[in-house]
mmCIF file of C-alpha atoms in Angstrom:
data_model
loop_
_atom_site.group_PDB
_atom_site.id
_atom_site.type_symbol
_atom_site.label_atom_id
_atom_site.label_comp_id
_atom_site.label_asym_id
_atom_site.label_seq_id
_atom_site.Cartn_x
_atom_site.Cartn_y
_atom_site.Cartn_z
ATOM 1 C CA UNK L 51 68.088 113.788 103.177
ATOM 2 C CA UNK L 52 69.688 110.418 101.963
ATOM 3 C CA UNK L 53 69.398 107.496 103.942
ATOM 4 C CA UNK L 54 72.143 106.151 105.878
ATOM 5 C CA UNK L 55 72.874 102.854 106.552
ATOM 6 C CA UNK L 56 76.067 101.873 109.360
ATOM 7 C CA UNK L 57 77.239 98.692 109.115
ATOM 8 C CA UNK L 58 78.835 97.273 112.068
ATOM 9 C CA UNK L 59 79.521 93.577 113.633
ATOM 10 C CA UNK L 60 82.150 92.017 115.701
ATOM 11 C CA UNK L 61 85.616 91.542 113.880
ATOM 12 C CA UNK L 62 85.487 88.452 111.720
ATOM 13 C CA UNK L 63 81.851 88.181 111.345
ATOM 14 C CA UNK L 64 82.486 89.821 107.360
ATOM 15 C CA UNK L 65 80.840 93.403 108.267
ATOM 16 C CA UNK L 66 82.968 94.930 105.303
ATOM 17 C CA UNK L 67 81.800 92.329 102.580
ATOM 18 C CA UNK L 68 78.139 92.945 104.173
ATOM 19 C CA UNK L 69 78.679 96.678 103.533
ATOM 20 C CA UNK L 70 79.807 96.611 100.147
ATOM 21 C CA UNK L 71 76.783 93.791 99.363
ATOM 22 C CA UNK L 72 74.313 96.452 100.710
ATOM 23 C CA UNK L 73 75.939 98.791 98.509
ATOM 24 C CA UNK L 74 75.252 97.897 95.418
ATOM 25 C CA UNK L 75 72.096 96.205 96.647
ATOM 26 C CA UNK L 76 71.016 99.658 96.653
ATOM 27 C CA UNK L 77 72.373 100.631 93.301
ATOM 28 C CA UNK L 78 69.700 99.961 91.326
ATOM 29 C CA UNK L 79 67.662 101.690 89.232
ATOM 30 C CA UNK L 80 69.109 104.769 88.639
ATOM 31 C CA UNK L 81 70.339 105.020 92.602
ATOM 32 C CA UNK L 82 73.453 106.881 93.386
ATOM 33 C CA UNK L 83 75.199 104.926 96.583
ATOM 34 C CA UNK L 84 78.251 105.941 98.454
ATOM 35 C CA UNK L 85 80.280 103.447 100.561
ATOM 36 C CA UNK L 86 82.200 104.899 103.057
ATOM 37 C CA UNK L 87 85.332 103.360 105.035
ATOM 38 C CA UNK L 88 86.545 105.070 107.844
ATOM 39 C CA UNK L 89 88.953 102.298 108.973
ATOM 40 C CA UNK L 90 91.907 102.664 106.784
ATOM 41 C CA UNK L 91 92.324 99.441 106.204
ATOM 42 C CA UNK L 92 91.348 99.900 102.222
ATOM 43 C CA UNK L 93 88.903 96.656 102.560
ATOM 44 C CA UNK L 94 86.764 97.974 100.132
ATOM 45 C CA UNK L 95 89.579 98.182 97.416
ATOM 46 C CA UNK L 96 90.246 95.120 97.442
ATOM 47 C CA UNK L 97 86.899 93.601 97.636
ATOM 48 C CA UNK L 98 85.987 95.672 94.185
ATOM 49 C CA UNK L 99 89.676 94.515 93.081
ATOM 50 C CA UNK L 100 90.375 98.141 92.139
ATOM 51 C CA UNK L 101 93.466 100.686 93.464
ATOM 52 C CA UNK L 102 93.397 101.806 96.991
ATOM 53 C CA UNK L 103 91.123 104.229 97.226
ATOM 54 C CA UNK L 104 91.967 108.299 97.445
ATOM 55 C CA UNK L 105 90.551 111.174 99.765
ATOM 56 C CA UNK L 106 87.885 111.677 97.343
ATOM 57 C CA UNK L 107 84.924 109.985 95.645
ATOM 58 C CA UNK L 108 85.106 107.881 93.044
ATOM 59 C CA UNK L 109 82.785 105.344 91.265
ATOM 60 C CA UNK L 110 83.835 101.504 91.858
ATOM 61 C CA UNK L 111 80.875 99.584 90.268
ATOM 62 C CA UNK L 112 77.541 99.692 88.676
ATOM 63 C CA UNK L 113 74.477 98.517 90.599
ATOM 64 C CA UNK L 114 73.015 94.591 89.439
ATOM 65 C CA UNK L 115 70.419 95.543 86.495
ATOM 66 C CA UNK L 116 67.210 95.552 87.772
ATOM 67 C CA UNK L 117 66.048 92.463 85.631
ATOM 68 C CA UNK L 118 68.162 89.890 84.514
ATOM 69 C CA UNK L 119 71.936 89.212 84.965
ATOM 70 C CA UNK L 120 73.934 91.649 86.604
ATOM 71 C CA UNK L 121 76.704 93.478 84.707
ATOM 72 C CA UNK L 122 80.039 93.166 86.254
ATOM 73 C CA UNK L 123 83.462 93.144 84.751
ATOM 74 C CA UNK L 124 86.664 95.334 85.775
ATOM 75 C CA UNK L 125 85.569 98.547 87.776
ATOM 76 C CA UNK L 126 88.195 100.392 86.549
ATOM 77 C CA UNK L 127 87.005 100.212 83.009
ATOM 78 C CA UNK L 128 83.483 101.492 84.536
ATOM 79 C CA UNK L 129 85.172 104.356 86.540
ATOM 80 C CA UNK L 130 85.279 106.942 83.639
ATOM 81 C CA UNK L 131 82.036 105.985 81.432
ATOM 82 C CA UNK L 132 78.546 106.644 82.293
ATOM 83 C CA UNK L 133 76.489 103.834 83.726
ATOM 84 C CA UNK L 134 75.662 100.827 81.832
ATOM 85 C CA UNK L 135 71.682 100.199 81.481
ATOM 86 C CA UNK L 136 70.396 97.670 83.605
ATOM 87 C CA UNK L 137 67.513 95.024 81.977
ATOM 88 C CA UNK L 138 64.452 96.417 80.192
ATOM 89 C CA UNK L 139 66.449 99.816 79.402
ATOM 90 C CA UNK L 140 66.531 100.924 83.198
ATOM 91 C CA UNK L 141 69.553 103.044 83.776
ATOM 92 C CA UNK L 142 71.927 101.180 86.561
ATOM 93 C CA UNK L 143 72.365 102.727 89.333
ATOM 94 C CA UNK L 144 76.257 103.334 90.586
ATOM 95 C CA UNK L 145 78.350 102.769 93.525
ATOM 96 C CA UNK L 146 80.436 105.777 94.357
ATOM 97 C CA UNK L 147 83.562 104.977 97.343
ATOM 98 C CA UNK L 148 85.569 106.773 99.601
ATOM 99 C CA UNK L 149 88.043 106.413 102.329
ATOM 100 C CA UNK L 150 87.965 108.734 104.880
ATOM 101 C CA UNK L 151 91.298 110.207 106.504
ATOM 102 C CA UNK L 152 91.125 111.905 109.550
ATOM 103 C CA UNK L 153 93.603 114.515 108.663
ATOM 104 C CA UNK L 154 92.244 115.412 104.955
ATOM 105 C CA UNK L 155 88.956 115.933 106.827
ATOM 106 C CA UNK L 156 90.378 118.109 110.004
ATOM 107 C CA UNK L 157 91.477 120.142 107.297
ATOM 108 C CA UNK L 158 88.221 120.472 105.556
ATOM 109 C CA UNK L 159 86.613 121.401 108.560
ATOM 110 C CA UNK L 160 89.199 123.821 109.201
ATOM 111 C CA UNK L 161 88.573 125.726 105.922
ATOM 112 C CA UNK L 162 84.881 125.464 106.095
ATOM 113 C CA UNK L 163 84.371 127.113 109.044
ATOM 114 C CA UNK L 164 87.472 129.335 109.509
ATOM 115 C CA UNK L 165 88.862 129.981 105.916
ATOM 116 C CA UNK L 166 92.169 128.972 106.996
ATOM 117 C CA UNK L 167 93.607 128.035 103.514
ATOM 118 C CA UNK L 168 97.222 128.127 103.463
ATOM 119 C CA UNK L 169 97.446 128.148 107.062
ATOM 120 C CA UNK L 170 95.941 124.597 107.446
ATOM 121 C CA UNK L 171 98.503 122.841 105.329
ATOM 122 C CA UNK L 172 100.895 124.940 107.091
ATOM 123 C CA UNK L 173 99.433 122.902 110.026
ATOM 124 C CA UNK L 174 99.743 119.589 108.202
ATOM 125 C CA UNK L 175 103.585 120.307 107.681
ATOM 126 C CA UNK L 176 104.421 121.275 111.168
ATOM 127 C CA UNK L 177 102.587 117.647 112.387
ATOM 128 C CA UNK L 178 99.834 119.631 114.323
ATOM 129 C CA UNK L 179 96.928 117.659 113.109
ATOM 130 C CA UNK L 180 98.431 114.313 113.216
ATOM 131 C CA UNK L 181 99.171 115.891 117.079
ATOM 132 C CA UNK L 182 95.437 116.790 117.501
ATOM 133 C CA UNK L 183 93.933 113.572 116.178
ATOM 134 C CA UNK L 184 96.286 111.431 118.546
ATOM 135 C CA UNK L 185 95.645 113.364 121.927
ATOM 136 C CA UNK L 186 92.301 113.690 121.310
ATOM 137 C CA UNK L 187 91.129 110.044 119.591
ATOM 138 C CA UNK L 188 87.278 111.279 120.056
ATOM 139 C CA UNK L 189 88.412 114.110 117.177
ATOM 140 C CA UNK L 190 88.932 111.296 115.313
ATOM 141 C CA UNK L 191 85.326 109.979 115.220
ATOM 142 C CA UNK L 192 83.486 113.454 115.049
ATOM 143 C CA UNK L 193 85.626 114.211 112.139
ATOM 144 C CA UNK L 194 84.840 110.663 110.550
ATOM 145 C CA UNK L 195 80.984 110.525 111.003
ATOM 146 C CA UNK L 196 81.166 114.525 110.512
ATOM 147 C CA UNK L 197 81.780 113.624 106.748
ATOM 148 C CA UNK L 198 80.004 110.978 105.886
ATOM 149 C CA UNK L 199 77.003 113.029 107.660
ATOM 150 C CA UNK L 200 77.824 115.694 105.121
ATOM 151 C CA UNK L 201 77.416 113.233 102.171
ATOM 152 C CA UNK L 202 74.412 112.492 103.570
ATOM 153 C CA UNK L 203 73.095 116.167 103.357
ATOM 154 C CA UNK L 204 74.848 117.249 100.423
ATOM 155 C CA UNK L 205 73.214 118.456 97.565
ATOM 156 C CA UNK L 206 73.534 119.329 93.880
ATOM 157 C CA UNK L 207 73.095 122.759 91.939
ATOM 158 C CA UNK L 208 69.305 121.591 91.087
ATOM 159 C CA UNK L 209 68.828 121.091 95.102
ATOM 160 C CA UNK L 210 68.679 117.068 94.780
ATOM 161 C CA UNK L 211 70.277 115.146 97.123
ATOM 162 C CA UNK L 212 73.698 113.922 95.425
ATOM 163 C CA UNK L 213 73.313 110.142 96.905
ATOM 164 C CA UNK L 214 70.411 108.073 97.615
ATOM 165 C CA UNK L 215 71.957 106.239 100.591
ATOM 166 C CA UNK L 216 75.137 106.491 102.222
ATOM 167 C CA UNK L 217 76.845 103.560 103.227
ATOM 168 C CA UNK L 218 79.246 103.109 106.239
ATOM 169 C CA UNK L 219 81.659 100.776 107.003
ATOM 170 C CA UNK L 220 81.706 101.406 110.623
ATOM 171 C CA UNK L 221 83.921 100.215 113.658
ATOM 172 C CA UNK L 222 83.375 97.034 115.448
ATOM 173 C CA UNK L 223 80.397 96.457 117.553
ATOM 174 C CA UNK L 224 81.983 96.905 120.632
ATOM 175 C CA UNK L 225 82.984 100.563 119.858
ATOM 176 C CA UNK L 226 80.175 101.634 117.503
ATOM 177 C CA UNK L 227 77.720 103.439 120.100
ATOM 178 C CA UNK L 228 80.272 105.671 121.071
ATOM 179 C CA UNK L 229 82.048 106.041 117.694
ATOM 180 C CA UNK L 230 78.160 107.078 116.722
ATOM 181 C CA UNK L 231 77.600 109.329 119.860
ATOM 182 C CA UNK L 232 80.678 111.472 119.966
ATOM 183 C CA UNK L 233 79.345 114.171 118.677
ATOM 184 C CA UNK L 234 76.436 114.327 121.296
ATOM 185 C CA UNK L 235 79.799 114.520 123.929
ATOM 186 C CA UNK L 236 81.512 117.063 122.112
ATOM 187 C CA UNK L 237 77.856 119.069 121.777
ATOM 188 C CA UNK L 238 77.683 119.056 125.496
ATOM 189 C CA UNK L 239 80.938 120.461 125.767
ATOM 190 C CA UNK L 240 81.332 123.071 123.505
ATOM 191 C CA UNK L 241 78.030 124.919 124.065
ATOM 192 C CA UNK L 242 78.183 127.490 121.497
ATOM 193 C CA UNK L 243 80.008 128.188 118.154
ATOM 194 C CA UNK L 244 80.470 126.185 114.976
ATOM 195 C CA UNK L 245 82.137 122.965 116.649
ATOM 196 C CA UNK L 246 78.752 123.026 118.806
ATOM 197 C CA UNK L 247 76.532 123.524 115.691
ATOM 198 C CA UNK L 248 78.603 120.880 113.584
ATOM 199 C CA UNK L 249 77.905 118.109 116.321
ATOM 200 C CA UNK L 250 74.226 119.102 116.536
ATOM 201 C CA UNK L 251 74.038 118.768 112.929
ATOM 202 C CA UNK L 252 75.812 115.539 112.670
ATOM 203 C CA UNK L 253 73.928 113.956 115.749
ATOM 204 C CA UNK L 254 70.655 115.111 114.243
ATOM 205 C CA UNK L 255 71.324 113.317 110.769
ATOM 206 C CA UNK L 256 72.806 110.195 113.156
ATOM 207 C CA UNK L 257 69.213 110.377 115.066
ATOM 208 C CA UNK L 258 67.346 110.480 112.840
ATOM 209 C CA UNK L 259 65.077 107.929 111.004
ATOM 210 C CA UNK L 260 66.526 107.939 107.328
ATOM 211 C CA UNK L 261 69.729 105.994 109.893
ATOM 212 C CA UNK L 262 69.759 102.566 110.702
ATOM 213 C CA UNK L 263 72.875 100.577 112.189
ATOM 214 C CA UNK L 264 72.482 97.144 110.660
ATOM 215 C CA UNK L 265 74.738 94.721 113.052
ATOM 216 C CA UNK L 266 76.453 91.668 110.920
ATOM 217 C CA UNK L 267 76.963 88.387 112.853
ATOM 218 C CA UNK L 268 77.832 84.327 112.417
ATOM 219 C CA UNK L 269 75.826 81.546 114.183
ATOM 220 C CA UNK L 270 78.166 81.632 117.181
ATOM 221 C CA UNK L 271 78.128 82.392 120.728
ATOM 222 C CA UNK L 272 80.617 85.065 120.833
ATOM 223 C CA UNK L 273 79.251 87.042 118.089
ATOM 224 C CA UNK L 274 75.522 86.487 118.818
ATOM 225 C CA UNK L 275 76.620 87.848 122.503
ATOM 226 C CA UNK L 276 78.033 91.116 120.860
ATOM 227 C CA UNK L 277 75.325 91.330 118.817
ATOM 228 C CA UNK L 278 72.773 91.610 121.292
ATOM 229 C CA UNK L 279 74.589 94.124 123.745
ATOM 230 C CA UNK L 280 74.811 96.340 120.607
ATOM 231 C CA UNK L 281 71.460 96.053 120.415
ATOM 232 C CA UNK L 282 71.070 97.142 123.845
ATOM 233 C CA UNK L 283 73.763 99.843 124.091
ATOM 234 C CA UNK L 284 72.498 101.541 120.337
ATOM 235 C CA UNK L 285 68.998 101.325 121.611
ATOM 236 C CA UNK L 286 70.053 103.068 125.245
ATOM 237 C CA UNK L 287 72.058 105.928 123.486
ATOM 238 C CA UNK L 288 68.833 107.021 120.699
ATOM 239 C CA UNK L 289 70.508 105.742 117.958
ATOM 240 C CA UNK L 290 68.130 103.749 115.276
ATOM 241 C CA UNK L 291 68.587 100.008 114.525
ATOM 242 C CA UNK L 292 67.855 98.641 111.605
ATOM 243 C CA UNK L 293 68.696 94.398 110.803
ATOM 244 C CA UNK L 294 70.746 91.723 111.667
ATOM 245 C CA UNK L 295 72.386 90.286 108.693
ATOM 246 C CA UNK L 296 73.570 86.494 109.469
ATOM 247 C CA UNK L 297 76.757 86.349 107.727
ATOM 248 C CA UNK L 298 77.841 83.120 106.021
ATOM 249 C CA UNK L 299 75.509 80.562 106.865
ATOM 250 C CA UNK L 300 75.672 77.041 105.882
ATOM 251 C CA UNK L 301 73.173 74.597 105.037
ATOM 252 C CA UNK L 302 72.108 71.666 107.047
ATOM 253 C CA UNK L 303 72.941 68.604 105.214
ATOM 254 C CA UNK L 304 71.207 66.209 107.533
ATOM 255 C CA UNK L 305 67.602 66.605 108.044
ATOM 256 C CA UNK L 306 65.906 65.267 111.124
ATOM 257 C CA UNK L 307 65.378 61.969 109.799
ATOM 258 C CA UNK L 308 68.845 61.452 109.061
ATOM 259 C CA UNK L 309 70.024 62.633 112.622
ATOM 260 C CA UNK L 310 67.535 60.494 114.458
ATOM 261 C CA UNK L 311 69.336 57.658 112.605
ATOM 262 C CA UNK L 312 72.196 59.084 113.925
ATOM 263 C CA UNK L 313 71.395 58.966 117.895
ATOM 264 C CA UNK L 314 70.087 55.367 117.297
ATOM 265 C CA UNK L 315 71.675 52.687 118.981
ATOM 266 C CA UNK L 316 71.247 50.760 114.955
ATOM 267 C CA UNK L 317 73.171 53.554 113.273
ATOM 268 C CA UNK L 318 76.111 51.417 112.658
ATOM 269 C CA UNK L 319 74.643 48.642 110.863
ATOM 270 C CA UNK L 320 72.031 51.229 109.058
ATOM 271 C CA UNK L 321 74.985 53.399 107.440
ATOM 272 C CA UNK L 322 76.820 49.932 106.909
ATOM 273 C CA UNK L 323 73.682 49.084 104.475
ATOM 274 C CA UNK L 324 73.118 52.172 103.228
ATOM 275 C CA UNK L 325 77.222 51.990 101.871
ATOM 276 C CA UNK L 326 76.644 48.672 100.462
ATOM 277 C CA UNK L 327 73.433 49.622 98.351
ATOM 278 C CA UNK L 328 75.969 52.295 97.103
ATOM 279 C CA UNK L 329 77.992 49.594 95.569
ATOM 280 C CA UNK L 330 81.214 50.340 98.440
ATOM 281 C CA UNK L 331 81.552 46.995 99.137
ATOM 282 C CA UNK L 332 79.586 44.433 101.894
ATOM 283 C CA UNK L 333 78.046 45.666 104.978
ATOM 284 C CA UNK L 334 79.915 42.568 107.102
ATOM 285 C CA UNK L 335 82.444 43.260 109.808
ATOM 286 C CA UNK L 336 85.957 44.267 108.402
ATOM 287 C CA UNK L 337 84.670 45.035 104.866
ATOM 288 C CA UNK L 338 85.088 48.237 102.978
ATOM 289 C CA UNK L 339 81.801 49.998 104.140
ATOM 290 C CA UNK L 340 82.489 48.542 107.401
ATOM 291 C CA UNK L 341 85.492 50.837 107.829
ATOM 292 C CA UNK L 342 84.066 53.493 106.192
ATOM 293 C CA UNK L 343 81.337 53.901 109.184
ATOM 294 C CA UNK L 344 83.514 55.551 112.031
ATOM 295 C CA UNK L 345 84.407 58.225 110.382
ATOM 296 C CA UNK L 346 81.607 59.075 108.759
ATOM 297 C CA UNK L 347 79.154 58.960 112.174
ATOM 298 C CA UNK L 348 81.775 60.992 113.866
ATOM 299 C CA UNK L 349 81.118 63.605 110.966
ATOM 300 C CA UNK L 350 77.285 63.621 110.714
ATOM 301 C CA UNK L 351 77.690 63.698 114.810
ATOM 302 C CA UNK L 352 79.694 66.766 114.821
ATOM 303 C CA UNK L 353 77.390 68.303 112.028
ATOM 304 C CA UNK L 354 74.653 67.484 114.453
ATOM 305 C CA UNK L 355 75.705 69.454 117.342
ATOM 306 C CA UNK L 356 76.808 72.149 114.903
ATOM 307 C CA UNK L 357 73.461 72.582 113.453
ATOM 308 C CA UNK L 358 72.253 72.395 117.126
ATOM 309 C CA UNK L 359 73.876 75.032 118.228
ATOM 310 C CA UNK L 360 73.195 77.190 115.460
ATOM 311 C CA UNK L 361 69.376 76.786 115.463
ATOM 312 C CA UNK L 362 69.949 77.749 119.120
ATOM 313 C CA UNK L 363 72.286 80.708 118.206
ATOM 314 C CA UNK L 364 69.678 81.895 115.746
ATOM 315 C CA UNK L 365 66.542 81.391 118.055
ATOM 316 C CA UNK L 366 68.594 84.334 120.432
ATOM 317 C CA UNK L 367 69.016 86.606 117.357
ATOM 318 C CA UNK L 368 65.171 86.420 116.878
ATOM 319 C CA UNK L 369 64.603 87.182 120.316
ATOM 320 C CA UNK L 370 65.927 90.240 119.544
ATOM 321 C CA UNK L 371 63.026 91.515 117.607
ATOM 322 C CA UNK L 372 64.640 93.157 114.527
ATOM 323 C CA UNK L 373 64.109 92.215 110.911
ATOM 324 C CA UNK L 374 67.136 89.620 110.275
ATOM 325 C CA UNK L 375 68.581 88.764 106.633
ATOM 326 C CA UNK L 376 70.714 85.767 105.439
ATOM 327 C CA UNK L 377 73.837 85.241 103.324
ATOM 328 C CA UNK L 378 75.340 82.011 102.707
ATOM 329 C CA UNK L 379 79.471 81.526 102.592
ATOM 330 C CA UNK L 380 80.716 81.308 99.600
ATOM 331 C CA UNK L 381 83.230 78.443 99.353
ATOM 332 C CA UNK L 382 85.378 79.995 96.875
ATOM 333 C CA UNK L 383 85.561 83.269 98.838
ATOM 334 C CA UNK L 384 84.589 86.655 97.878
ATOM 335 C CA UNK L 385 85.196 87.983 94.657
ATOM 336 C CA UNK L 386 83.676 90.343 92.345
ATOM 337 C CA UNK L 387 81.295 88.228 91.130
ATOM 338 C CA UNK L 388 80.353 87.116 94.496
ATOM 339 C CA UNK L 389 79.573 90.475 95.563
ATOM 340 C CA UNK L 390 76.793 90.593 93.354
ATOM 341 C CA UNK L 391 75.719 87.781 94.420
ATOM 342 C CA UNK L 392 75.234 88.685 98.167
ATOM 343 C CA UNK L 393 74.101 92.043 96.891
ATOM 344 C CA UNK L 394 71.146 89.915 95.415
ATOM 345 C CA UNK L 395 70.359 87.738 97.955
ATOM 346 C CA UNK L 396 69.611 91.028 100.091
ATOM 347 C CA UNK L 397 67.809 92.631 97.528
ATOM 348 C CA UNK L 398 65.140 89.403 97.540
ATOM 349 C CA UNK L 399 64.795 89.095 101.276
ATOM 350 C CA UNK L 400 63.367 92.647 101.245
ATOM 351 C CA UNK L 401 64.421 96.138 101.999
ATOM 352 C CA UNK L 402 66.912 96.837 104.041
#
């Protein structure tokens, strides 16, 4: 069986960015990955800056080369060719997408287990499964996870395994356990027959420990918080953890030195020489560097308590006892290029 990795994290935290970085993190060498979104929102689309993406699977990228530079360039240009070779003649490996619709699935699952054919987009025109995935939202998720999980099993004519690893762009934290443990509900419920066998299935790939549910968080309170009862609630319901990734982290400019100067009652007339050796003018009341001071202690203050709080924030996330992983913000944003980058910071700080 692939491996599956859910990717989940409080809304603004970047879980979608994380998932597509761990994506083609896993694209290498050869590797076949599949990123699944299951949110409609098309995030992935745009973060490969291809077309929104179909009811099917398509490839979006090559993996980074496994020495050297990445290749990256348009992945529409890459869609239709075979995969570039990474460094020292390594094939790349490639990063296969798809965006899960409720509906398109319902209907697969009709016609694989009751041959419906025709019927079932008679069903589609009359509104019945748009009807059936609104009164019943849980549906919704067993239908969602129910295909990614069948990715995860699939296999080709030779018997391999079609993908590596499975990737899932999953719901926010607060609704992940249960979006992940639907199926064990609808098991329990329907006791025998092929809805009852498809949830056993689905919950046994979701249980098992080729998944992990990697959480994505900032340095904050809020998200930390979430964080931490997914933990908890993932942990209660059987369902494997894997890492924290701490999204967009930021350097501390001041190191302790600097911030002891800081809390010093001296710290005004310390910066004021500090300006003047820079050549901005005298350190004596009312000069340049004199006016200059304010501002700048009310800065390396509020970077203080910043990086205070974070080290704080972090110390928690340790306390949680799961392997964590780092990725700085980008200033510029996210692009393309940036992508790989993130996809290679996770690749040195070990698997994932």
């Amino acid at each position: 069986m692939s491996r599956l990795h859910v990717v989940s994290g409080k809304g603004g935290t970047g879980k979608t960015t994380v998932a597509a970085a761990l994506a083609l993190a896993l694209a290498t060498e050869g590797r076949r990955t599949l990123l699944v979104e299951v949110e409609g929102r098309q995030g992935i689309a745009q973060l490969f800056e291809t077309e929104a993406l179909p009811y099917e699977e398509r490839k979006i990228a090559v993996g980074p080369a496994s020495e050297g530079a990445p290749r990256w360039g348009s992945p529409r240009a890459e869609s239709g060719g075979d995969a570039v070779r990474g460094g020292g003649g390594r094939r790349a490996g490639e990063v296969h997408a798809l965006a899960i619709d409720a509906e398109r699935a319902l209907l697969d699952y009709l016609q694989m287990f009751y041959k419906l054919g025709g019927a079932g987009r008679a069903l589609k025109k009359l509104g019945a499964i748009d009807f059936a995935t609104t009164i019943a939202p849980g549906l919704r998720d067993v239908l969602l996870t129910g295909k990614a999980c069948e990715a995860v099993r699939r296999k080709d004519k030779n018997g391999r395994f079609v993908y590596d690893a499975v990737v899932m762009d999953a719901p926010p934290t607060g609704r992940i356990t249960r979006f992940l443990n639907v199926n064990d509900e609808v098991a329990g419920l329907a006791k025998i027959g092929p809805i009852h066998n498809q949830a056993q299935a689905v919950m046994r790939v979701l249980k098992s420990p080729e998944t992990a549910v990697h959480l994505v968080t900032l340095l904050e309170e809020m998200p930390v918080q979430e964080t931490a009862d997914g933990v908890a609630e993932l942990r209660a319901a059987g369902i494997p953890v894997g890492g924290i990734v701490i999204n967009m982290t930021r350097p501390a400019l001041l190191d302790n030195g600097d911030l002891d100067l800081i809390a010093a009652r001296g710290a005004r007339t310390g910066v004021a020489k500090a300006l003047s050796q820079a050549g901005l003018g005298g350190a004596r009341r009312g000069g340049l560097a004199d006016r200059l001071i304010d501002p700048l202690l009310e800065q390396a203050r509020e970077h203080a308590e910043r990086v205070e709080l974070e080290r704080a924030e972090h110390a928690e996330l340790t306390a949680i006892g799961l392997p964590t992983y780092e990725l700085e913000l980008l200033p510029e944003g996210v692009d393309l290029a940036g992508l790989y980058q993130l996809a290679r910071d996770l690749r040195k700080q070990g698997p994932i």
